């Protein structure tokens, strides 16, 4: 990994901040193979970022409108977490786990701002954080380490690898959960590294691990998102990107309506992984979940505006009514609505969905403004991957550590402008004013000075 040289004190501080921010995900997610150390690993990751931030404590910045929008969204999610602790039937440890990643994202964003990263450096750091997680997960897999807990049952073998004679369980990847989660992480790494032209040793290793991750995770949405992001960025070069934000709020409406109309078509089979299209319940049942969510919100208009806090689907009983999903995963406690927009609506109501849409709009508009930059094309690729995955899963929410961490850091780098808002706490001493040179021992009046 190419990191900046340590030539000055500021560069040294930036190097430390970058290392702490990148290391957080691999350290904290070691809980997947060391569950007894979950609390300690989370504390180590948080303290590393906090310490890196405090190194730049003499620097302060003023919160402008854009900074306020970004950090307000993070605190809004923390408020939803606090609400869930009061009313949700979800285990407290599960809710606290989601709140911890929000806190880590806030600290990482503030540390990056305090260290005065350039926008390009901030985007690169966000990409490297997920890349290191994918590399670590792949390395642990190949040395034979398995996750301590299976995140779901009956995932079966990867159909992509099975086609070439390899039989690998989709849920066998440690740290990232396997399946759609590992596929989504691999997709953003592959798209980001290619558009950023990172073909050094670290980049090649990351690309190789990402390709393996897409195949073993077998996530069709992630594969489509990765390919679409690369093609769109290379062809369109970021033009019209300000309209890309509608992918998340509108995408799931279009897709769910289409599959409902064409329920007996091959499209419905593809969506639900169903052998019989009419019996779409034999698949992953996303459309059933979305339909049940809209039914619930129509019957409970108050919930449409207020939401239920994190894991609102559990509080509302939306997941509990879907017996197939419970049978497929074995529990209904930690499931999601399999759509970022639906999840935002159930958790935070109309305000939650509007907040998310505003963040996406500001980020996408900023990409189009500066689309001539290679780093901004990389940001467009990352945003595209996250938004397409957001149609079919909750990638940009605190339910996925790596998804929300990347989403938070990328949007922070895009919508928050700095270093214009920075200032030093300690005023610099002004140099003494220059005086006209005079012969030594002679005053301004020409008389000798004693």
Coordinates of C-alpha atoms in Angstrom, one line a residue:
X1 CA 0.0 0.0 0.0
X2 CA 1.4 3.4 -1.0
X3 CA 1.3 5.8 1.9
X4 CA 2.6 9.4 2.0
X5 CA 6.2 9.9 3.0
X6 CA 6.9 11.2 6.5
X7 CA 8.7 14.5 5.6
X8 CA 6.9 16.9 8.0
X9 CA 5.0 16.8 11.2
X10 CA 1.7 17.2 9.3
X11 CA 2.5 14.4 6.9
X12 CA 3.4 12.2 9.8
X13 CA 0.1 12.9 11.5
X14 CA -1.8 12.2 8.3
X15 CA 0.0 8.9 7.9
X16 CA -1.0 7.9 11.5
X17 CA -4.7 8.9 10.9
X18 CA -4.8 7.1 7.6
X19 CA -3.4 3.9 9.2
X20 CA -5.9 4.0 12.1
X21 CA -8.9 4.6 9.8
X22 CA -7.9 1.8 7.4
X23 CA -7.2 -0.6 10.3
X24 CA -10.5 -0.2 12.0
X25 CA -12.6 -2.6 9.9
X26 CA -10.1 -5.5 9.9
X27 CA -9.5 -5.1 13.7
X28 CA -13.1 -4.8 14.7
X29 CA -14.4 -7.5 12.5
X30 CA -12.0 -10.1 13.8
X31 CA -14.9 -10.7 16.2
X32 CA -16.2 -13.0 13.5
X33 CA -13.5 -15.5 14.3
X34 CA -12.8 -14.4 17.9
X35 CA -16.3 -13.8 19.3
X36 CA -15.2 -13.8 22.9
X37 CA -13.0 -10.7 22.2
X38 CA -15.8 -8.7 20.5
X39 CA -15.8 -5.9 23.0
X40 CA -12.0 -5.6 23.2
X41 CA -11.6 -5.6 19.5
X42 CA -14.3 -2.8 19.1
X43 CA -12.5 -0.8 21.9
X44 CA -9.1 -1.2 20.2
X45 CA -10.5 0.0 16.9
X46 CA -12.3 3.0 18.4
X47 CA -9.3 4.0 20.6
X48 CA -7.0 3.8 17.6
X49 CA -9.1 6.3 15.6
X50 CA -9.7 8.5 18.6
X51 CA -5.9 8.7 19.4
X52 CA -5.2 9.6 15.8
X53 CA -7.7 12.4 16.0
X54 CA -6.3 13.7 19.2
X55 CA -2.9 14.0 17.6
X56 CA -4.4 16.8 15.5
X57 CA -6.2 18.4 18.5
X58 CA -4.5 21.8 18.0
X59 CA -6.4 22.1 14.8
X60 CA -10.1 23.0 14.9
X61 CA -12.7 23.6 12.2
X62 CA -16.0 25.4 12.1
X63 CA -19.0 23.4 11.1
X64 CA -20.5 24.8 7.9
X65 CA -23.8 23.8 6.3
X66 CA -22.4 20.7 4.6
X67 CA -20.5 19.5 7.7
X68 CA -23.7 19.9 9.7
X69 CA -25.8 17.9 7.2
X70 CA -23.3 15.0 7.3
X71 CA -22.8 14.8 11.1
X72 CA -26.6 15.5 11.7
X73 CA -27.4 12.4 9.7
X74 CA -25.0 10.3 11.8
X75 CA -26.5 11.6 15.0
X76 CA -30.0 11.0 13.7
X77 CA -29.1 7.4 13.2
X78 CA -27.7 7.3 16.8
X79 CA -31.0 8.6 18.0
X80 CA -32.8 5.8 16.1
X81 CA -30.5 3.4 17.9
X82 CA -31.4 4.9 21.2
X83 CA -35.0 4.5 20.3
X84 CA -34.5 0.9 19.4
X85 CA -33.0 0.2 22.8
X86 CA -36.2 1.4 24.4
X87 CA -38.9 -0.2 22.2
X88 CA -37.3 -2.9 20.0
X89 CA -37.4 -6.6 20.7
X90 CA -33.9 -6.9 19.2
X91 CA -31.1 -8.0 21.6
X92 CA -29.3 -5.0 23.1
X93 CA -25.9 -6.3 21.9
X94 CA -27.2 -6.3 18.3
X95 CA -28.4 -2.7 18.5
X96 CA -25.3 -1.5 20.3
X97 CA -23.2 -3.2 17.6
X98 CA -24.9 -1.0 14.9
X99 CA -24.4 2.1 17.1
X100 CA -20.7 1.4 17.5
X101 CA -20.1 1.5 13.7
X102 CA -21.9 4.9 13.6
X103 CA -19.6 6.3 16.3
X104 CA -16.5 4.9 14.6
X105 CA -17.6 6.5 11.3
X106 CA -18.1 9.9 13.0
X107 CA -14.7 9.7 14.7
X108 CA -13.0 8.6 11.5
X109 CA -14.5 11.4 9.5
X110 CA -13.5 14.0 12.1
X111 CA -10.0 12.6 12.3
X112 CA -9.7 12.9 8.5
X113 CA -10.9 16.4 8.6
X114 CA -8.6 17.4 11.5
X115 CA -5.6 15.9 9.7
X116 CA -6.5 18.1 6.6
X117 CA -6.6 15.3 4.1
X118 CA -7.2 16.3 0.5
X119 CA -10.4 15.1 -1.0
X120 CA -8.5 12.6 -3.1
X121 CA -6.6 11.2 -0.1
X122 CA -9.9 10.9 1.9
X123 CA -11.5 8.9 -0.9
X124 CA -8.4 6.7 -1.2
X125 CA -8.4 6.0 2.5
X126 CA -12.1 5.0 2.4
X127 CA -11.4 2.6 -0.4
X128 CA -8.4 1.1 1.3
X129 CA -10.3 0.5 4.5
X130 CA -12.7 -2.0 2.7
X131 CA -9.9 -3.3 0.5
X132 CA -7.8 -4.4 3.6
X133 CA -10.9 -6.0 5.0
X134 CA -11.5 -8.1 1.8
X135 CA -7.8 -9.0 1.7
X136 CA -7.8 -10.1 5.4
X137 CA -11.0 -12.1 4.9
X138 CA -9.6 -13.9 1.9
X139 CA -6.3 -14.6 3.6
X140 CA -8.1 -16.2 6.6
X141 CA -10.3 -18.2 4.3
X142 CA -7.3 -19.7 2.5
X143 CA -5.4 -20.6 5.7
X144 CA -8.5 -22.6 6.8
X145 CA -10.0 -20.3 9.4
X146 CA -13.8 -20.4 9.4
X147 CA -16.3 -17.9 10.9
X148 CA -17.4 -18.7 14.4
X149 CA -21.1 -18.3 13.5
X150 CA -22.9 -18.9 10.3
X151 CA -24.9 -15.7 9.4
X152 CA -27.6 -17.8 7.7
X153 CA -28.4 -21.4 6.9
X154 CA -28.8 -23.3 3.6
X155 CA -26.9 -20.8 1.5
X156 CA -25.5 -23.7 -0.5
X157 CA -22.6 -23.6 -2.9
X158 CA -21.6 -20.6 -5.0
X159 CA -23.2 -21.2 -8.4
X160 CA -20.5 -19.2 -10.1
X161 CA -17.7 -21.5 -8.8
X162 CA -19.8 -24.6 -9.2
X163 CA -19.9 -23.9 -12.9
X164 CA -16.2 -24.4 -13.1
X165 CA -16.1 -27.4 -10.8
X166 CA -15.4 -25.7 -7.4
X167 CA -17.7 -26.3 -4.5
X168 CA -17.4 -23.5 -2.0
X169 CA -20.0 -22.5 0.5
X170 CA -21.2 -19.0 -0.1
X171 CA -21.2 -18.2 3.6
X172 CA -17.7 -19.5 4.3
X173 CA -15.8 -16.2 4.2
X174 CA -14.7 -14.9 7.6
X175 CA -15.0 -11.3 8.7
X176 CA -17.5 -10.3 6.0
X177 CA -20.3 -12.8 6.5
X178 CA -20.2 -14.3 3.0
X179 CA -23.0 -14.2 0.5
X180 CA -24.2 -10.8 -0.5
X181 CA -22.2 -9.0 2.1
X182 CA -18.8 -10.2 0.9
X183 CA -19.9 -9.7 -2.7
X184 CA -20.9 -6.1 -2.1
X185 CA -17.5 -5.4 -0.4
X186 CA -15.6 -7.1 -3.3
X187 CA -17.6 -5.1 -5.9
X188 CA -16.7 -1.7 -4.5
X189 CA -13.0 -2.7 -4.1
X190 CA -12.8 -4.0 -7.7
X191 CA -14.6 -1.0 -9.2
X192 CA -12.6 1.5 -7.1
X193 CA -9.2 0.0 -7.8
X194 CA -9.8 -0.2 -11.5
X195 CA -11.2 3.4 -11.9
X196 CA -8.5 4.8 -9.6
X197 CA -5.8 2.9 -11.7
X198 CA -4.2 1.3 -8.6
X199 CA -2.2 -1.4 -10.3
X200 CA 0.7 -1.5 -7.8
X201 CA 1.3 -4.5 -5.7
X202 CA -1.4 -3.7 -3.2
X203 CA -3.9 -2.9 -5.9
X204 CA -3.3 -6.2 -7.8
X205 CA -3.7 -8.2 -4.6
X206 CA -6.9 -6.3 -3.8
X207 CA -8.3 -6.8 -7.3
X208 CA -7.5 -10.5 -7.1
X209 CA -9.2 -10.9 -3.8
X210 CA -12.2 -8.9 -5.0
X211 CA -12.7 -11.1 -8.1
X212 CA -12.5 -14.2 -5.8
X213 CA -15.0 -12.5 -3.5
X214 CA -17.5 -11.8 -6.2
X215 CA -17.4 -15.4 -7.4
X216 CA -17.6 -17.1 -3.9
X217 CA -20.2 -14.6 -2.6
X218 CA -22.3 -15.2 -5.8
X219 CA -24.1 -11.9 -5.3
X220 CA -25.8 -11.1 -8.6
X221 CA -26.6 -7.5 -7.6
X222 CA -23.0 -6.9 -6.6
X223 CA -21.7 -8.3 -10.0
X224 CA -24.1 -6.1 -11.9
X225 CA -23.2 -3.1 -9.8
X226 CA -19.5 -3.6 -10.3
X227 CA -19.7 -4.1 -14.1
X228 CA -22.3 -1.3 -14.5
X229 CA -20.2 1.2 -12.4
X230 CA -17.0 0.5 -14.4
X231 CA -18.7 0.8 -17.8
X232 CA -20.7 3.9 -16.8
X233 CA -17.7 5.7 -15.4
X234 CA -15.4 4.8 -18.3
X235 CA -18.1 5.7 -21.0
X236 CA -20.1 8.6 -19.4
X237 CA -17.1 10.0 -17.4
X238 CA -19.4 11.2 -14.7
X239 CA -21.8 13.2 -16.9
X240 CA -25.4 13.6 -15.6
X241 CA -24.3 12.0 -12.4
X242 CA -26.3 14.4 -10.2
X243 CA -29.4 12.4 -11.2
X244 CA -27.8 9.1 -10.0
X245 CA -29.2 9.5 -6.5
X246 CA -32.6 8.4 -7.6
X247 CA -31.2 4.8 -7.9
X248 CA -31.9 4.2 -4.3
X249 CA -35.3 5.8 -3.6
X250 CA -36.8 4.8 -6.9
X251 CA -35.0 1.6 -7.8
X252 CA -36.8 -0.7 -5.4
X253 CA -40.2 0.7 -6.4
X254 CA -39.6 -0.1 -10.0
X255 CA -38.1 -3.5 -9.4
X256 CA -40.7 -4.7 -6.9
X257 CA -43.6 -3.5 -9.2
X258 CA -42.0 -5.2 -12.2
X259 CA -41.5 -8.5 -10.5
X260 CA -45.1 -8.4 -9.1
X261 CA -46.5 -7.8 -12.6
X262 CA -44.3 -10.5 -14.1
X263 CA -44.6 -13.0 -11.3
X264 CA -44.9 -15.9 -13.7
X265 CA -41.9 -14.9 -15.8
X266 CA -38.2 -15.8 -15.7
X267 CA -37.5 -12.4 -14.2
X268 CA -39.4 -13.3 -11.0
X269 CA -37.4 -16.6 -10.9
X270 CA -34.2 -14.7 -11.2
X271 CA -35.1 -12.3 -8.4
X272 CA -36.3 -14.9 -5.9
X273 CA -33.9 -17.7 -6.8
X274 CA -37.1 -19.7 -7.2
X275 CA -37.6 -22.9 -9.1
X276 CA -41.2 -22.1 -9.7
X277 CA -41.9 -18.4 -10.4
X278 CA -45.4 -18.5 -9.0
X279 CA -44.0 -19.8 -5.8
X280 CA -41.6 -17.0 -5.3
X281 CA -41.6 -17.8 -1.5
X282 CA -39.1 -20.5 -2.3
X283 CA -36.6 -17.7 -3.0
X284 CA -35.1 -15.0 -0.9
X285 CA -38.5 -13.3 -0.7
X286 CA -37.4 -9.7 -1.1
X287 CA -40.6 -8.7 -2.9
X288 CA -42.7 -10.3 -0.1
X289 CA -40.8 -8.3 2.5
X290 CA -41.2 -5.0 0.6
X291 CA -44.9 -5.7 0.1
X292 CA -45.4 -6.5 3.7
X293 CA -43.6 -3.3 4.7
X294 CA -45.9 -1.2 2.5
X295 CA -49.0 -3.0 3.9
X296 CA -47.9 -2.2 7.4
X297 CA -47.1 1.5 6.7
X298 CA -50.5 1.9 5.0
X299 CA -52.2 0.4 8.1
X300 CA -50.1 2.5 10.5
X301 CA -49.7 6.0 9.0
X302 CA -48.1 7.3 12.2
X303 CA -45.2 4.9 11.7
X304 CA -44.8 6.2 8.2
X305 CA -43.7 9.6 9.6
X306 CA -42.0 8.6 12.9
X307 CA -40.4 5.2 12.2
X308 CA -39.5 2.7 14.9
X309 CA -35.8 3.2 15.3
X310 CA -33.1 0.8 14.2
X311 CA -34.4 -2.7 13.6
X312 CA -37.8 -1.2 13.1
X313 CA -38.9 -4.2 11.1
X314 CA -38.5 -6.2 14.3
X315 CA -40.5 -3.7 16.4
X316 CA -43.2 -3.5 13.8
X317 CA -43.4 -7.3 13.4
X318 CA -42.9 -7.1 9.7
X319 CA -40.2 -9.8 9.6
X320 CA -42.0 -11.9 12.2
X321 CA -44.9 -12.3 9.8
X322 CA -42.7 -13.8 7.1
X323 CA -42.3 -17.4 8.1
X324 CA -40.2 -18.4 5.2
X325 CA -37.5 -15.8 6.0
X326 CA -37.3 -17.1 9.6
X327 CA -37.0 -20.7 8.4
X328 CA -34.3 -19.7 5.9
X329 CA -32.1 -17.8 8.3
X330 CA -33.1 -19.6 11.6
X331 CA -34.0 -16.3 13.4
X332 CA -35.8 -13.1 12.8
X333 CA -33.7 -11.0 15.2
X334 CA -31.0 -9.6 13.0
X335 CA -32.7 -9.7 9.5
X336 CA -33.2 -6.7 7.4
X337 CA -35.7 -5.4 4.8
X338 CA -33.2 -6.2 2.0
X339 CA -33.5 -2.6 0.7
X340 CA -31.8 0.5 1.9
X341 CA -34.8 2.7 1.1
X342 CA -37.4 0.4 2.7
X343 CA -35.2 0.0 5.7
X344 CA -34.7 3.8 6.0
X345 CA -38.5 4.3 5.8
X346 CA -39.3 1.6 8.4
X347 CA -36.6 2.8 10.8
X348 CA -36.8 6.6 10.5
X349 CA -40.0 7.2 8.6
X350 CA -40.3 9.8 5.9
X351 CA -37.6 11.9 7.6
X352 CA -35.1 9.1 7.6
X353 CA -35.7 8.4 3.9
X354 CA -35.5 12.2 3.1
X355 CA -32.3 12.5 5.0
X356 CA -30.7 9.6 3.2
X357 CA -31.8 11.0 -0.2
X358 CA -30.4 14.4 0.6
X359 CA -27.0 12.9 1.4
X360 CA -27.0 10.9 -1.8
X361 CA -28.0 14.0 -3.9
X362 CA -25.3 16.2 -2.5
X363 CA -22.7 13.5 -3.0
X364 CA -23.7 12.8 -6.6
X365 CA -23.9 16.4 -7.5
X366 CA -20.4 17.0 -6.2
X367 CA -19.1 14.1 -8.3
X368 CA -20.5 15.7 -11.5
X369 CA -19.0 19.1 -10.6
X370 CA -15.4 17.7 -10.5
X371 CA -15.7 14.7 -12.8
X372 CA -12.5 15.5 -14.6
X373 CA -10.6 14.3 -11.6
X374 CA -9.6 10.6 -11.5
X375 CA -10.4 10.4 -7.8
X376 CA -13.9 11.7 -8.4
X377 CA -14.4 9.1 -11.1
X378 CA -13.4 6.6 -8.4
X379 CA -15.9 8.2 -6.1
X380 CA -18.6 7.8 -8.8
X381 CA -17.8 4.1 -9.1
X382 CA -18.0 3.6 -5.4
X383 CA -21.3 5.5 -5.1
X384 CA -22.8 3.5 -8.0
X385 CA -21.8 0.2 -6.5
X386 CA -23.3 1.2 -3.2
X387 CA -26.5 2.5 -4.6
X388 CA -27.2 -0.4 -6.9
X389 CA -26.5 -2.8 -4.0
X390 CA -28.8 -0.6 -1.9
X391 CA -31.8 -1.6 -4.0
X392 CA -31.5 -5.2 -2.9
X393 CA -29.8 -4.9 0.4
X394 CA -29.1 -2.5 3.3
X395 CA -25.5 -1.9 2.3
X396 CA -25.4 1.9 3.2
X397 CA -27.0 1.4 6.7
X398 CA -25.4 0.5 10.1
X399 CA -26.6 -3.1 9.6
X400 CA -23.4 -3.7 7.6
X401 CA -20.3 -2.3 9.3
X402 CA -18.2 -2.1 6.1
X403 CA -21.1 -0.7 4.1
X404 CA -21.9 2.2 6.4
X405 CA -18.2 2.9 7.2
X406 CA -17.5 3.2 3.4
X407 CA -20.7 5.2 2.8
X408 CA -20.0 7.6 5.6
X409 CA -16.4 8.3 4.6
X410 CA -17.1 8.6 0.9
X411 CA -20.0 11.0 1.4
X412 CA -18.0 13.0 4.0
X413 CA -15.2 13.4 1.5
X414 CA -17.6 14.5 -1.2
X415 CA -20.1 16.9 0.5
X416 CA -17.8 18.4 3.2
X417 CA -15.4 21.1 1.9
X418 CA -12.2 21.8 3.6
X419 CA -9.6 23.1 4.5
X420 CA -11.3 26.5 4.2
X421 CA -13.1 25.9 7.5
X422 CA -9.9 25.1 9.4
X423 CA -8.0 27.4 11.8
X424 CA -5.3 27.1 14.4
X425 CA -6.1 27.4 18.0
X426 CA -2.7 28.8 18.9
X427 CA -2.1 32.1 17.1
X428 CA 1.2 32.3 15.2
X429 CA 3.6 35.0 16.3
X430 CA 3.9 37.7 13.7
X431 CA 7.5 38.5 12.6
X432 CA 8.8 41.9 13.8
X433 CA 8.2 44.8 11.4
X434 CA 11.2 45.8 9.3
X435 CA 12.7 49.2 10.0
X436 CA 14.8 51.3 7.7
X437 CA 18.5 50.4 7.9
X438 CA 20.6 53.0 9.5
X439 CA 24.4 53.3 10.2
X440 CA 25.2 51.6 13.5
X441 CA 25.3 54.2 16.4
X442 CA 23.4 56.9 14.4
X443 CA 19.8 57.8 15.2
X444 CA 17.1 58.8 12.7
X445 CA 18.0 62.5 13.4
X446 CA 21.6 61.8 12.4
X447 CA 22.9 62.3 16.0
X448 CA 25.1 59.6 17.6
X449 CA 23.3 57.1 19.8
X450 CA 24.9 56.1 23.1

